[in-house]
PDB file of C-alpha atoms in Angstrom:
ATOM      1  CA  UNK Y 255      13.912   6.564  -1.453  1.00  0.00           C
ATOM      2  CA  UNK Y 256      12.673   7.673  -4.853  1.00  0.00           C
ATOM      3  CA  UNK Y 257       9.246   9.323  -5.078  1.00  0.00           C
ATOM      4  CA  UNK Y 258       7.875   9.904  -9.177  1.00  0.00           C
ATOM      5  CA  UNK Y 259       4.746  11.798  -9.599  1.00  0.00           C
ATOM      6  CA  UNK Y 260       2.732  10.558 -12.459  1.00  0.00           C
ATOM      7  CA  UNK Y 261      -0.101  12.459 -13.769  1.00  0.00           C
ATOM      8  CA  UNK Y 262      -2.890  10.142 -15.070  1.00  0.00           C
ATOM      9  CA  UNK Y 263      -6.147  11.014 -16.121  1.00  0.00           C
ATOM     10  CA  UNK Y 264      -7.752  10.220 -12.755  1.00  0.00           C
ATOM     11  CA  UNK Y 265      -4.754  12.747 -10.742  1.00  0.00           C
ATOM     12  CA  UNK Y 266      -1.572  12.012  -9.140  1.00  0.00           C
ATOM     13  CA  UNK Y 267       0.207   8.463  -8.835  1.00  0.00           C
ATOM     14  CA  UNK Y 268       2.830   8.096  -6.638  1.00  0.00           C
ATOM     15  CA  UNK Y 269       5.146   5.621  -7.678  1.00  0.00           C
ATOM     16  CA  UNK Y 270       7.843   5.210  -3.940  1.00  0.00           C
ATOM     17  CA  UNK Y 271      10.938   2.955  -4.780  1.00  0.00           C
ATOM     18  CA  UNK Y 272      13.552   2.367  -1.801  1.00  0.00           C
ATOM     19  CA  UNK Y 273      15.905  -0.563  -1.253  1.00  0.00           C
ATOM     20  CA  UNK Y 274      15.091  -0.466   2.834  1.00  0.00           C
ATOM     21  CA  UNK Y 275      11.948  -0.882   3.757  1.00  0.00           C
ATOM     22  CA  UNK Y 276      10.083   1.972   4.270  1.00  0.00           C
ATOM     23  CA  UNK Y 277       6.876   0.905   5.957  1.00  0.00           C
ATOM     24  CA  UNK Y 278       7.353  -1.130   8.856  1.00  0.00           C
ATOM     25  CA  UNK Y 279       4.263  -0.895  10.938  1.00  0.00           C
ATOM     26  CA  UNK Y 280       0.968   1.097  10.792  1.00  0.00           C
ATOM     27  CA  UNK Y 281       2.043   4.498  11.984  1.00  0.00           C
ATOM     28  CA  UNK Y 282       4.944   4.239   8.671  1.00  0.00           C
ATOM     29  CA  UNK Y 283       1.863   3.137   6.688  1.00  0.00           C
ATOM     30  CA  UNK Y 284      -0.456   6.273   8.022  1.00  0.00           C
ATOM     31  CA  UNK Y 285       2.364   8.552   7.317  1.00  0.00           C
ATOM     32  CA  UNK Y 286       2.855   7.517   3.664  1.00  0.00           C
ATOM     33  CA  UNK Y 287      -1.572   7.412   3.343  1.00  0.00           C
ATOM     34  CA  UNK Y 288      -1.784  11.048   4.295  1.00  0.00           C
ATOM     35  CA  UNK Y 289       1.439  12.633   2.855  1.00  0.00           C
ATOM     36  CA  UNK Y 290       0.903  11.047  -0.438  1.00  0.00           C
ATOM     37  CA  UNK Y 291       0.140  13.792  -2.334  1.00  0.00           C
ATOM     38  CA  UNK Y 292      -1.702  11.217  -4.540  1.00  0.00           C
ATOM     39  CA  UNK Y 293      -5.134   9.603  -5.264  1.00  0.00           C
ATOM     40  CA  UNK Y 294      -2.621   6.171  -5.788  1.00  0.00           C
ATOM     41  CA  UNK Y 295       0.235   4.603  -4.238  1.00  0.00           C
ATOM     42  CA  UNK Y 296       2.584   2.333  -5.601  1.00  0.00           C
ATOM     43  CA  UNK Y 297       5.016   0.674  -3.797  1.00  0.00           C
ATOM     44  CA  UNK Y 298       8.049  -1.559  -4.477  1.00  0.00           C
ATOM     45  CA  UNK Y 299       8.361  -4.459  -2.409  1.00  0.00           C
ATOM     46  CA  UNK Y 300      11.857  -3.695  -1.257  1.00  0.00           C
ATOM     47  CA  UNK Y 301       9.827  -1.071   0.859  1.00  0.00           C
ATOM     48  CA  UNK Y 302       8.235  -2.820   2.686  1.00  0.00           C
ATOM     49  CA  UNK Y 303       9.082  -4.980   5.725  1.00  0.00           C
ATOM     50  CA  UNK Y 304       9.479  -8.817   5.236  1.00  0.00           C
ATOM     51  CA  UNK Y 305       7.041  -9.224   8.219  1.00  0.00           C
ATOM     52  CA  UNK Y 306       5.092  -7.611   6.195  1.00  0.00           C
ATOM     53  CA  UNK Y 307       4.314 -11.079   4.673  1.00  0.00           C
ATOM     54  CA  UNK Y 308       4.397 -13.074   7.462  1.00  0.00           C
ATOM     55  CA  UNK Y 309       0.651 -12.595   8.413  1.00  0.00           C
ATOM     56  CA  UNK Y 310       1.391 -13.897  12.219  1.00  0.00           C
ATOM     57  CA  UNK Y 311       2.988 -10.835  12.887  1.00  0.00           C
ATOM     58  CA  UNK Y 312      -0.333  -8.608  12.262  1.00  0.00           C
ATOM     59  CA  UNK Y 313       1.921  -6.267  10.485  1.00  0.00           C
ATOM     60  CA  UNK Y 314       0.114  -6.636   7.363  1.00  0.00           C
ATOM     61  CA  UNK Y 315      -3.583  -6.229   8.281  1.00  0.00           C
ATOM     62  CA  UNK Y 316      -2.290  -3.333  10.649  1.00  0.00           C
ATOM     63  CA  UNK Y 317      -0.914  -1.296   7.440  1.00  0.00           C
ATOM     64  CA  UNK Y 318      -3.704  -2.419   5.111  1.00  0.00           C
ATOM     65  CA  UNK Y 319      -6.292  -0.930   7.723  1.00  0.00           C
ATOM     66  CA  UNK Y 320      -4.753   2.341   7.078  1.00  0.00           C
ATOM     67  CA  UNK Y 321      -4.532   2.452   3.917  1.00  0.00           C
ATOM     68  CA  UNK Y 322      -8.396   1.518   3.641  1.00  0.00           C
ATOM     69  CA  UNK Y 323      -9.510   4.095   6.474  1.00  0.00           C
ATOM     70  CA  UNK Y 324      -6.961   7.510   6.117  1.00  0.00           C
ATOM     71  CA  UNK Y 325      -5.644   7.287   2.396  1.00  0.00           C
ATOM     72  CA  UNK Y 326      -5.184   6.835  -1.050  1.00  0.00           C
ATOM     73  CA  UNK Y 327      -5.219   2.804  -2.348  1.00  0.00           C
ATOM     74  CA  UNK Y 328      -1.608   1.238  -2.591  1.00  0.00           C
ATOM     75  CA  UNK Y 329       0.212  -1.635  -4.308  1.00  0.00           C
ATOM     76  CA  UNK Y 330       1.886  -3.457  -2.051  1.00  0.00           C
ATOM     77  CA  UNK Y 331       4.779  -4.581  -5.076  1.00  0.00           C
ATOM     78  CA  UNK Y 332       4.911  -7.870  -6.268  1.00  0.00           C
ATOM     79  CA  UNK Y 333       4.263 -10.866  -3.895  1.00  0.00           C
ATOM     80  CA  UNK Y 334       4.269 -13.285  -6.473  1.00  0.00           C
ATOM     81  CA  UNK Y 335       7.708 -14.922  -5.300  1.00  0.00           C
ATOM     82  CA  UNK Y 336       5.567 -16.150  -1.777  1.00  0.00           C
ATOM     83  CA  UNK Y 337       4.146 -19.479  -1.628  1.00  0.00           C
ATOM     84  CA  UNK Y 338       1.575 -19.057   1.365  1.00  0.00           C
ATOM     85  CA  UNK Y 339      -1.460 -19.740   0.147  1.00  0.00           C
ATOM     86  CA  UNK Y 340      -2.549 -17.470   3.042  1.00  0.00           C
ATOM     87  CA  UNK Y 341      -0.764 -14.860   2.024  1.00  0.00           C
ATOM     88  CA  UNK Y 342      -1.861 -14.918  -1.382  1.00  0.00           C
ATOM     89  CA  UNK Y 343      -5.763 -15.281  -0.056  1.00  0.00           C
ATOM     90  CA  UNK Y 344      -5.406 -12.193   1.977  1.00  0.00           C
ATOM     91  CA  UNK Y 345      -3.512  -9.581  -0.206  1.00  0.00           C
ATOM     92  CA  UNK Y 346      -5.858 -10.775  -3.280  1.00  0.00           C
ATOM     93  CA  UNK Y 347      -9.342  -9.486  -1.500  1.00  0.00           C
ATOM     94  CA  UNK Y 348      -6.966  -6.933   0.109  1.00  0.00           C
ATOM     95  CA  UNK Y 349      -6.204  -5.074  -3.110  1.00  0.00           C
ATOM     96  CA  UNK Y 350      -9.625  -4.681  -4.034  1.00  0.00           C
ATOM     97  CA  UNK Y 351     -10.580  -3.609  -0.764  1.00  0.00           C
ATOM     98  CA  UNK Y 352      -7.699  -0.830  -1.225  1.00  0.00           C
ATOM     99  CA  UNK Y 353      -9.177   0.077  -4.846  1.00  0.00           C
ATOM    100  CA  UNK Y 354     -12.684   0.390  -3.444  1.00  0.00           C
ATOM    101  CA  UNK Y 355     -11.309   3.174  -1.373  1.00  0.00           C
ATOM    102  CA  UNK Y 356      -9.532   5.199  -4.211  1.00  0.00           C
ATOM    103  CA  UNK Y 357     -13.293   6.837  -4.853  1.00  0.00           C
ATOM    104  CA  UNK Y 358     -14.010   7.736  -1.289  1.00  0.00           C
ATOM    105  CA  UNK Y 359     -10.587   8.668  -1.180  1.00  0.00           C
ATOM    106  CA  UNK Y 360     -10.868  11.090  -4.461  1.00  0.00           C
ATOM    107  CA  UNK Y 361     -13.962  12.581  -2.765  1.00  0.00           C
ATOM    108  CA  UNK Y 362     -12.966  13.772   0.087  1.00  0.00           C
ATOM    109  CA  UNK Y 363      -9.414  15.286  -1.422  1.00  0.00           C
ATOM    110  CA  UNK Y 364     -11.627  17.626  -3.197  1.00  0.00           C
TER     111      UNK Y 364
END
């Protein structure tokens, strides 16, 4: 795994890139929201697990929830190469649920 720190304007982004997938379930996702270090997460898609985009497996609504309730937003890398149209309906609403977090987020890091 390869962690940058990028120093914006707004604070920290955390840019993670890792050829295994690094989170696999909600407790990997709760320990990347609160060890951040970062009002922003981005993350390749290598990272994450392929069942991450297989919404019957709950793994994606599991990680997204804690994202949205313990930590900074995060970009879940580029789905793009998907064709589930329910895939693409969920992460689209999903990543502006995540952004709507980043001030509550900034907030209470302070």
């Amino acid at each position: 795994m390869e962690q940058k720190l990028i120093e914006t304007p707004n604070g920290t982004v955390a840019v993670i890139q890792s050829e295994i997938p690094l989170i696999t379930n909600g407790q990997s996702a709760l320990d990347f929201a609160v060890n951040a270090g970062a009002y922003l997460i981005a993350v390749n898609k290598a990272a994450i697990a392929e069942d991450f985009f297989k919404l019957s497996t709950g793994i994606a609504g599991e990680v997204v929830q804690k994202f949205v309730n313990y930590g900074p937003p995060c970009g879940f890398g580029n789905f793009s190469g998907y064709t589930s149209k329910p895939l693409h309906d969920y992460l689209k609403p999903t990543r502006l649920s995540t952004a709507k977090t980043k001030s509550n987020y900034t907030k209470r890091a302070k």
